CSV table of C-alpha atoms and ligand atoms in Angstrom, one decimal:
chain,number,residue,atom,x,y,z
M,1,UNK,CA,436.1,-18.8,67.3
M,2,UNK,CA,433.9,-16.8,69.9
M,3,UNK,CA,435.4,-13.2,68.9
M,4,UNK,CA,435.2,-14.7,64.9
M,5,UNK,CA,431.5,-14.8,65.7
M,6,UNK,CA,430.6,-12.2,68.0
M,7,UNK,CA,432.4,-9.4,66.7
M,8,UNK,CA,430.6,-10.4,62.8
M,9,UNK,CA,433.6,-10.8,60.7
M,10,UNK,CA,432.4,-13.6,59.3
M,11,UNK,CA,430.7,-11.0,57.0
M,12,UNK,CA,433.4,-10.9,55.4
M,13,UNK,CA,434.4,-14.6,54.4
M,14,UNK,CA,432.4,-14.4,51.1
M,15,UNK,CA,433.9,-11.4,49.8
M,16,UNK,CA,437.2,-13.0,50.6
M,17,UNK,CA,436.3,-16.4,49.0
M,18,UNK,CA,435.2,-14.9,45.9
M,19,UNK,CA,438.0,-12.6,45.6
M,20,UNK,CA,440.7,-15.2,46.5
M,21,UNK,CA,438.9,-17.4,43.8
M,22,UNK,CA,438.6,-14.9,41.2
M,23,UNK,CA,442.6,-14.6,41.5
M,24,UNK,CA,443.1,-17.9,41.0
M,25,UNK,CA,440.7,-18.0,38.0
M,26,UNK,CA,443.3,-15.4,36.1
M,27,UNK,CA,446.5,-17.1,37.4
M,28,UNK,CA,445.4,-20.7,36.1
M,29,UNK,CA,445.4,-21.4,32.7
M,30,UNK,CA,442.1,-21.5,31.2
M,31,UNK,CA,442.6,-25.2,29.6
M,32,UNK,CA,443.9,-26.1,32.8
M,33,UNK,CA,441.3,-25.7,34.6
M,34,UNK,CA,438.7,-27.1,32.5
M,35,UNK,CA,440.9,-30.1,32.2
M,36,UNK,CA,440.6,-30.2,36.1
M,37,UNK,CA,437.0,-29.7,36.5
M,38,UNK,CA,436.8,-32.6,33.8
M,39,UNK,CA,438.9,-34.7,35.9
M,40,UNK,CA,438.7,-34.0,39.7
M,41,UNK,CA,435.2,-35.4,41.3
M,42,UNK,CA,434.8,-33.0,43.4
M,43,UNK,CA,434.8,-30.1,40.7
M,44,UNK,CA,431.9,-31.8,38.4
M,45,UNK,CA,428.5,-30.5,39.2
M,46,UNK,CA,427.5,-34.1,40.4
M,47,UNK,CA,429.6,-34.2,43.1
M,48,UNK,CA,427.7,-35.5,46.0
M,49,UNK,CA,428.7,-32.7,48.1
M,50,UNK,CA,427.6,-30.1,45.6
M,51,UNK,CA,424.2,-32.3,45.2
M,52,UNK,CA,423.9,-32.6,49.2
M,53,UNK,CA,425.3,-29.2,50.4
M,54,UNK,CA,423.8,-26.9,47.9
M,55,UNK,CA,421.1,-28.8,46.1
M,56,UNK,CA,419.7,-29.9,49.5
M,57,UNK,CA,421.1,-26.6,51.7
M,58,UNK,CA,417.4,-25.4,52.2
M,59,UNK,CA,416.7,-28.7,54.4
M,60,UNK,CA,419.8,-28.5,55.9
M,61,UNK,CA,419.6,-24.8,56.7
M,62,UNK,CA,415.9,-25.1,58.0
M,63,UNK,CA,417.0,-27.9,60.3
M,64,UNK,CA,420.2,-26.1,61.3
M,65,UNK,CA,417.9,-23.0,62.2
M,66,UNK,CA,414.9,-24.2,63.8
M,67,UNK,CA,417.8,-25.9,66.2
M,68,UNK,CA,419.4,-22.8,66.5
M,69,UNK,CA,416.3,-21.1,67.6
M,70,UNK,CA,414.7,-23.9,69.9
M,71,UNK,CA,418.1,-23.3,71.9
M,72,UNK,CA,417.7,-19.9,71.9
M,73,UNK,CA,414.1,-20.0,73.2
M,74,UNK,CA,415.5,-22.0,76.4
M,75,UNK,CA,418.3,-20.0,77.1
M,76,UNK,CA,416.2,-16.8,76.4
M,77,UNK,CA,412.8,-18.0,78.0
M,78,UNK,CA,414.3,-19.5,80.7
M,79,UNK,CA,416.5,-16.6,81.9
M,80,UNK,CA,413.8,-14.1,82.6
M,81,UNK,CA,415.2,-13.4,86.2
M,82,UNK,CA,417.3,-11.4,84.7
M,83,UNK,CA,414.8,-9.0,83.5
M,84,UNK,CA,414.0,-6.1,85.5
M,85,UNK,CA,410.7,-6.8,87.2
M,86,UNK,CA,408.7,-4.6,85.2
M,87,UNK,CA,410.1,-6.2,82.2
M,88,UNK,CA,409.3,-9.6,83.4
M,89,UNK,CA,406.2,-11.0,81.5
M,90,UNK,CA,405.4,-14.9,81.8
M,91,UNK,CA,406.5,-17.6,80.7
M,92,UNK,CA,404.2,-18.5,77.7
M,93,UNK,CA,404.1,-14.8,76.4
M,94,UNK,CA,408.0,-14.8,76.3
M,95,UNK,CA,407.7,-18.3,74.3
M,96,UNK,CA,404.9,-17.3,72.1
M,97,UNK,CA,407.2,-13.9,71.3
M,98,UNK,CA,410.3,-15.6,70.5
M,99,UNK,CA,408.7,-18.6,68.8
M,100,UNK,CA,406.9,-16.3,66.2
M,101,UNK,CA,410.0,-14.2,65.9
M,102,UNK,CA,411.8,-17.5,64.7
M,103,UNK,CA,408.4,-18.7,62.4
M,104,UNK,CA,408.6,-14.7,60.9
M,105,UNK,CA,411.8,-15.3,60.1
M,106,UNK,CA,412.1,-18.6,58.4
M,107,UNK,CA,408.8,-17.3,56.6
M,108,UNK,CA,410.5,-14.1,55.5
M,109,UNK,CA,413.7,-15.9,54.5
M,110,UNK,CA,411.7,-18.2,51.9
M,111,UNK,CA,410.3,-15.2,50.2
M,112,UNK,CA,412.9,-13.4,49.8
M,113,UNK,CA,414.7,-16.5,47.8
M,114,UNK,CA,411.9,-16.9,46.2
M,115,UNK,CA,411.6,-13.3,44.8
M,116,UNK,CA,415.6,-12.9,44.2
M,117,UNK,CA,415.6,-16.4,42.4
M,118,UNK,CA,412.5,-15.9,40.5
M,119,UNK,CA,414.6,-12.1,39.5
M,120,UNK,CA,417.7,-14.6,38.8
M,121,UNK,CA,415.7,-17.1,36.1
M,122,UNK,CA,413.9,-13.7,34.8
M,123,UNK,CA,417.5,-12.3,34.0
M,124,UNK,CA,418.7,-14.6,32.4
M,125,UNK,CA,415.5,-15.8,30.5
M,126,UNK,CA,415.6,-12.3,29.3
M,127,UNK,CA,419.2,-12.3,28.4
M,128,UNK,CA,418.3,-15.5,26.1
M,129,UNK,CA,418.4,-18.3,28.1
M,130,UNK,CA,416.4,-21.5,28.3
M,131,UNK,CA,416.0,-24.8,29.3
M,132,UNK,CA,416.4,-27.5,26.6
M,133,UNK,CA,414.4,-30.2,27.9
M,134,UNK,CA,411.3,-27.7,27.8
M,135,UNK,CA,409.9,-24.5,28.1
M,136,UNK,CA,410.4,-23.6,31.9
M,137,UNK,CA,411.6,-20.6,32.6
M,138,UNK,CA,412.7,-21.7,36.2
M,139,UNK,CA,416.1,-23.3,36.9
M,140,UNK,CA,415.2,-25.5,39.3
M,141,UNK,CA,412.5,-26.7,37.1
M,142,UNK,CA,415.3,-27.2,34.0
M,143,UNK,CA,417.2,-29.1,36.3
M,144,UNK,CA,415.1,-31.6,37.9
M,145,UNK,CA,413.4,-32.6,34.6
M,146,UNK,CA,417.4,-33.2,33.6
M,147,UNK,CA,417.7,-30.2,31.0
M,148,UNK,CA,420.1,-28.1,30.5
M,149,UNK,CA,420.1,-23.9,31.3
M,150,UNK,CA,422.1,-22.6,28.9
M,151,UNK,CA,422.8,-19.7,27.0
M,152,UNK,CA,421.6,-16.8,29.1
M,153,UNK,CA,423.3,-14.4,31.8
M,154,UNK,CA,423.1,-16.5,34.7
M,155,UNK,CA,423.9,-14.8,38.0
M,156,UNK,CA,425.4,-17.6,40.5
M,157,UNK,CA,422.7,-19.3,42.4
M,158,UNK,CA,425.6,-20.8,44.2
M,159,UNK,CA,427.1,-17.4,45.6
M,160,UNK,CA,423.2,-16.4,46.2
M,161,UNK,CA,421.9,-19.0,48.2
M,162,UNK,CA,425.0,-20.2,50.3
M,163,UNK,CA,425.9,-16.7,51.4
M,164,UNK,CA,422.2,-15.6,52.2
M,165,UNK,CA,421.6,-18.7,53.9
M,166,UNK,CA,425.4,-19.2,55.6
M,167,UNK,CA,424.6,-15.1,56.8
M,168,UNK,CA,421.4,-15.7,58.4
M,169,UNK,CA,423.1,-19.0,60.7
M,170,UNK,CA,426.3,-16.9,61.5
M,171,UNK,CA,424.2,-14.1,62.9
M,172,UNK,CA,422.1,-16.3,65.2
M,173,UNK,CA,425.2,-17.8,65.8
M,174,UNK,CA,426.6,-14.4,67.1
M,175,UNK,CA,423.4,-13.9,68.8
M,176,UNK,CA,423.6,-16.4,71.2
M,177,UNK,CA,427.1,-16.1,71.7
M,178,UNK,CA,426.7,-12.8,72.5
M,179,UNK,CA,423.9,-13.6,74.9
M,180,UNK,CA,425.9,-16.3,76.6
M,181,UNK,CA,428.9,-14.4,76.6
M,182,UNK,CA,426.6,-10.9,79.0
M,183,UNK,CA,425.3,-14.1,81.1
M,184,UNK,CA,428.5,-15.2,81.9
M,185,UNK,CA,427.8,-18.8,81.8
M,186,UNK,CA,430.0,-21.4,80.9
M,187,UNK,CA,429.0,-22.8,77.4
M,188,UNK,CA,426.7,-25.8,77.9
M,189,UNK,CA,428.3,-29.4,76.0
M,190,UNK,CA,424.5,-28.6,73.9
M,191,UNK,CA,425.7,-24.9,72.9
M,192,UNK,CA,429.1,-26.7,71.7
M,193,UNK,CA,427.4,-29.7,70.0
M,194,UNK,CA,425.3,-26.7,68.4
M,195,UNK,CA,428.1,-24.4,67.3
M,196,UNK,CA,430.4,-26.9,66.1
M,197,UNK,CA,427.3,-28.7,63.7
M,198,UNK,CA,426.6,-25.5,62.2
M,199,UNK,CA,430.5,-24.1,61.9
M,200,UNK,CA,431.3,-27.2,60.0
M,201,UNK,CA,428.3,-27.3,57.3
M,202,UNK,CA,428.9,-23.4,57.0
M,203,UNK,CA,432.5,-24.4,56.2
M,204,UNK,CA,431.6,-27.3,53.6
M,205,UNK,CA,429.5,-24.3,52.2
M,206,UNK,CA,432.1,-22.4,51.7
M,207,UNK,CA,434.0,-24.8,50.2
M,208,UNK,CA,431.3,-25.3,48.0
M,209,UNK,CA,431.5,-21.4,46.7
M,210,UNK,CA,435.7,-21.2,46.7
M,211,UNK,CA,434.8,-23.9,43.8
M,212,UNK,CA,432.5,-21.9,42.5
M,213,UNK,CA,434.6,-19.0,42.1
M,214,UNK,CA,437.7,-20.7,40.3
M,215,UNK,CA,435.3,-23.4,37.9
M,216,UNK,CA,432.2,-21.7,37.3
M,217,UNK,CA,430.8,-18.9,36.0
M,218,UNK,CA,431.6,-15.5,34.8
M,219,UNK,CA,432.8,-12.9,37.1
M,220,UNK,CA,430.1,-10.7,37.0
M,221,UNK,CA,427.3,-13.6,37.6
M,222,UNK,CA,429.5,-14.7,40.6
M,223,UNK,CA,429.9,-10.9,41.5
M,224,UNK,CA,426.0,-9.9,41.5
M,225,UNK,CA,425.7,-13.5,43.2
M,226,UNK,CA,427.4,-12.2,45.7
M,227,UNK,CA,425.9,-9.1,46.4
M,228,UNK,CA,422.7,-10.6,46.2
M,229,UNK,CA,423.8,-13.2,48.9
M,230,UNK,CA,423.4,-10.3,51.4
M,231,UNK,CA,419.6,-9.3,50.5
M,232,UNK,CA,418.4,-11.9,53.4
M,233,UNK,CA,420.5,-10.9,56.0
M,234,UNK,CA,420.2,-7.1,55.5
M,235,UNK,CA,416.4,-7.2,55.6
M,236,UNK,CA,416.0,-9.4,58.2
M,237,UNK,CA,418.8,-8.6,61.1
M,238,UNK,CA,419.1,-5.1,59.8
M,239,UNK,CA,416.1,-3.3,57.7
M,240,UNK,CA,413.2,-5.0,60.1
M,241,UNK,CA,415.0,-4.8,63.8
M,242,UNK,CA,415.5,-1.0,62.9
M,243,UNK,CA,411.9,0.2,62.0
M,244,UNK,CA,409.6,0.4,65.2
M,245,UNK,CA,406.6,-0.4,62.5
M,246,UNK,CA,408.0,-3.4,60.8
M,247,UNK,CA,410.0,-5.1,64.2
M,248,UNK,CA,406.1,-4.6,65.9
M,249,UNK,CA,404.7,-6.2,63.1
M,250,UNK,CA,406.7,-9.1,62.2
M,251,UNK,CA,408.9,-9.6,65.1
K,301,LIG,C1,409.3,-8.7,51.6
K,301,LIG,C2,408.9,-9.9,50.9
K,301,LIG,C3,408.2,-9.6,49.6
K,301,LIG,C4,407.5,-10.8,49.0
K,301,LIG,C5,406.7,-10.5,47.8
K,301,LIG,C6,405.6,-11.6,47.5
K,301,LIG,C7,406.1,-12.7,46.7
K,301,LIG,C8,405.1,-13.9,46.6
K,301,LIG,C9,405.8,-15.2,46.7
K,301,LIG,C10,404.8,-16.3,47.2
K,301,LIG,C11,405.4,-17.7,47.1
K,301,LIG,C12,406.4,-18.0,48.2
K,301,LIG,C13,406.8,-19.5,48.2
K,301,LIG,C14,408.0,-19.6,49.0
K,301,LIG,C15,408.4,-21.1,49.0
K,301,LIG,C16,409.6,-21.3,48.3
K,301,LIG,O1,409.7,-21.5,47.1
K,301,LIG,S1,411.1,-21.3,49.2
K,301,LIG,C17,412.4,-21.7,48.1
K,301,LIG,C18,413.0,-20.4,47.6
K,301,LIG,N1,414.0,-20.7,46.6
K,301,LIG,C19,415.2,-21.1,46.9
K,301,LIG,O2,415.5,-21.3,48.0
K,301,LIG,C20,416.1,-21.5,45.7
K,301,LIG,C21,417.4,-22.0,46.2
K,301,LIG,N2,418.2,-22.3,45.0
K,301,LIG,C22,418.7,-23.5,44.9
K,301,LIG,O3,418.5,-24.4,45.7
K,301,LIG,C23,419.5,-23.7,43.6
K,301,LIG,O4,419.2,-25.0,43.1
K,301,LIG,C24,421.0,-23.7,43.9
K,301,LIG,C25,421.4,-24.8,44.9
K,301,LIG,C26,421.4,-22.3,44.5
K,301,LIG,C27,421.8,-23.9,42.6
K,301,LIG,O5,421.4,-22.9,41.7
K,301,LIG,P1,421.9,-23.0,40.2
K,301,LIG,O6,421.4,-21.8,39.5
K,301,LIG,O7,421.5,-24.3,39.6
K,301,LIG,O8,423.4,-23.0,40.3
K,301,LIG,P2,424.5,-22.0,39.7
K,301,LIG,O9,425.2,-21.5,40.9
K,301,LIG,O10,423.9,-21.1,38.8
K,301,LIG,O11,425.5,-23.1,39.0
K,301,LIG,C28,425.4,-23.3,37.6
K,301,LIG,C29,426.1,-24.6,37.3
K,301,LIG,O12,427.4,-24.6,37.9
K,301,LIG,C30,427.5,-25.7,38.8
K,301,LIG,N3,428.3,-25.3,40.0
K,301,LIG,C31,428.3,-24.1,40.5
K,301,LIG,N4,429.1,-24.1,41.6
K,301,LIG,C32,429.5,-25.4,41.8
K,301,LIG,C33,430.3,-26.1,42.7
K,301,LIG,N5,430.9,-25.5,43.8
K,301,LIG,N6,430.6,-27.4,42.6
K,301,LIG,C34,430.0,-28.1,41.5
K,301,LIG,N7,429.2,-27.5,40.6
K,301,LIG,C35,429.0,-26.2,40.7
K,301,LIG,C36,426.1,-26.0,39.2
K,301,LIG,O13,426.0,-27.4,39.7
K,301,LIG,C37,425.4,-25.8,37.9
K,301,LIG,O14,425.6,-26.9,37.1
K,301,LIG,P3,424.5,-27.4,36.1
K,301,LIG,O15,423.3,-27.8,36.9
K,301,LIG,O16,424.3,-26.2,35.2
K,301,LIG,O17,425.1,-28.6,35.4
């Protein structure tokens, strides 16, 4: 699990879920599979772990998170012995530097979703879509007022959302381990309790997506889900920590 995490090749579980999905899409018989999503529980959109996991993964990624990053304030804040001396600043600066890191970050996360989802309901409002319950052009909207949002190109919110969000845990994840790993502690029972809550809702997510790509969608919407799953994480462990300007800035 450690090397899984540190070494990042859990970039590469989405690509992988989709593919493997997309394969058993073409092997299964059409009618077969509609015949199991009509009967299975687990397959139909209601599902309670579809309507917890995904419907409600923003609360549980924010909680998941803001955990993450408390933990990583201790160890961090704590460990500033470490530092050269010259690096050393206080305690309260090195709290108020990683705490605003972690705020930036959670801020910068909700944008971007918000931006790529409002692009999502603009495609495929554009490609002749709508709601039938109203004249929303949002989604989310359709859905909670208990319409329907049909008829348009509709890139997978599922693929999206779960891998933006699932990215942006696995790297702190890999952070941390990383950092535990060049202190050469032994893992605290918290780190484990830590590691273990988020590995398991990141594999009920992904779950959640290797139904997605055998049931639903098209493979292009599942496709461009996909790639747009990775907007989050590139921008904000890649595109920001790389530019002087914008790590001073936000970070
Ligand atoms: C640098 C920055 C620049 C900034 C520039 C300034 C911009 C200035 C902005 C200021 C303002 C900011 C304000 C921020 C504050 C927020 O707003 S933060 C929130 C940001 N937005 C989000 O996070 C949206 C997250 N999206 C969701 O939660 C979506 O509901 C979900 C969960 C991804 C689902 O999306 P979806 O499109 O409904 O699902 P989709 O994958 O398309 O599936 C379609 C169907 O297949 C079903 N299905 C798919 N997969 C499955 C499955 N595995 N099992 C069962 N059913 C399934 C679905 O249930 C669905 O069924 P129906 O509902 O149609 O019956």
């Amino acid at each position: 699990m450690d090397k899984f995490i540190e070494r990042g090749r859990f970039a590469f579980v989405y690509p992988v879920v989709l593919i493997c999905g997309l394969v058993v899409h073409l092997l299964a018989n059409g009618s077969t599979l509609q015949h199991q999503k009509d009967t299975y529980y687990l397959l139909s959109p209601n599902n309670v772990i579809n309507l917890v996991f995904a419907y409600k993964g923003n609360l549980i990624w924010t909680i998941l998170f803001v955990s993450l990053a408390a933990y990583q304030i201790k160890i961090r804040v704590s460990r500033s012995d470490l530092l050269p001396r010259d690096a050393r600043t206080t305690y309260p600066a090195r709290w108020h530097r990683l705490g605003k890191e972690y705020a930036v970050k959670i801020i910068l996360k909700n944008l971007l979703l918000y931006v790529i989802f409002f692009v999502i309901d603009c495609v495929f409002v554009w490609t002749g879509g709508s709601c039938s319950s109203s004249a929303t052009k949002s989604a989310e909207r359709c859905r909670k007022e208990g319409g329907k949002w049909e008829n348009g190109f509709d890139i997978s919110g599922h693929f999206c959302f779960l891998t933006n969000v699932s990215l942006i845990l696995w790297l702190e994840l890999s952070s941390i381990q990383k950092y535990l790993n060049s202190d050469e502690r032994t893992p605290s029972k918290l780190w484990r309790v830590l590691l273990y809550s988020n590995v398991s809702v990141l594999v009920i997510w992904a779950f959640v997506l290797s139904v997605t790509a055998i049931y639903y969608h098209t493979t292009l919407e599942k496709i461009l889900g996909l790639l747009m799953g990775y907007i989050c994480p590139v921008i904000m462990y890649w595109l920001v920590p790389s530019h002087t300007a914008l790590r001073q800035l936000l970070y």
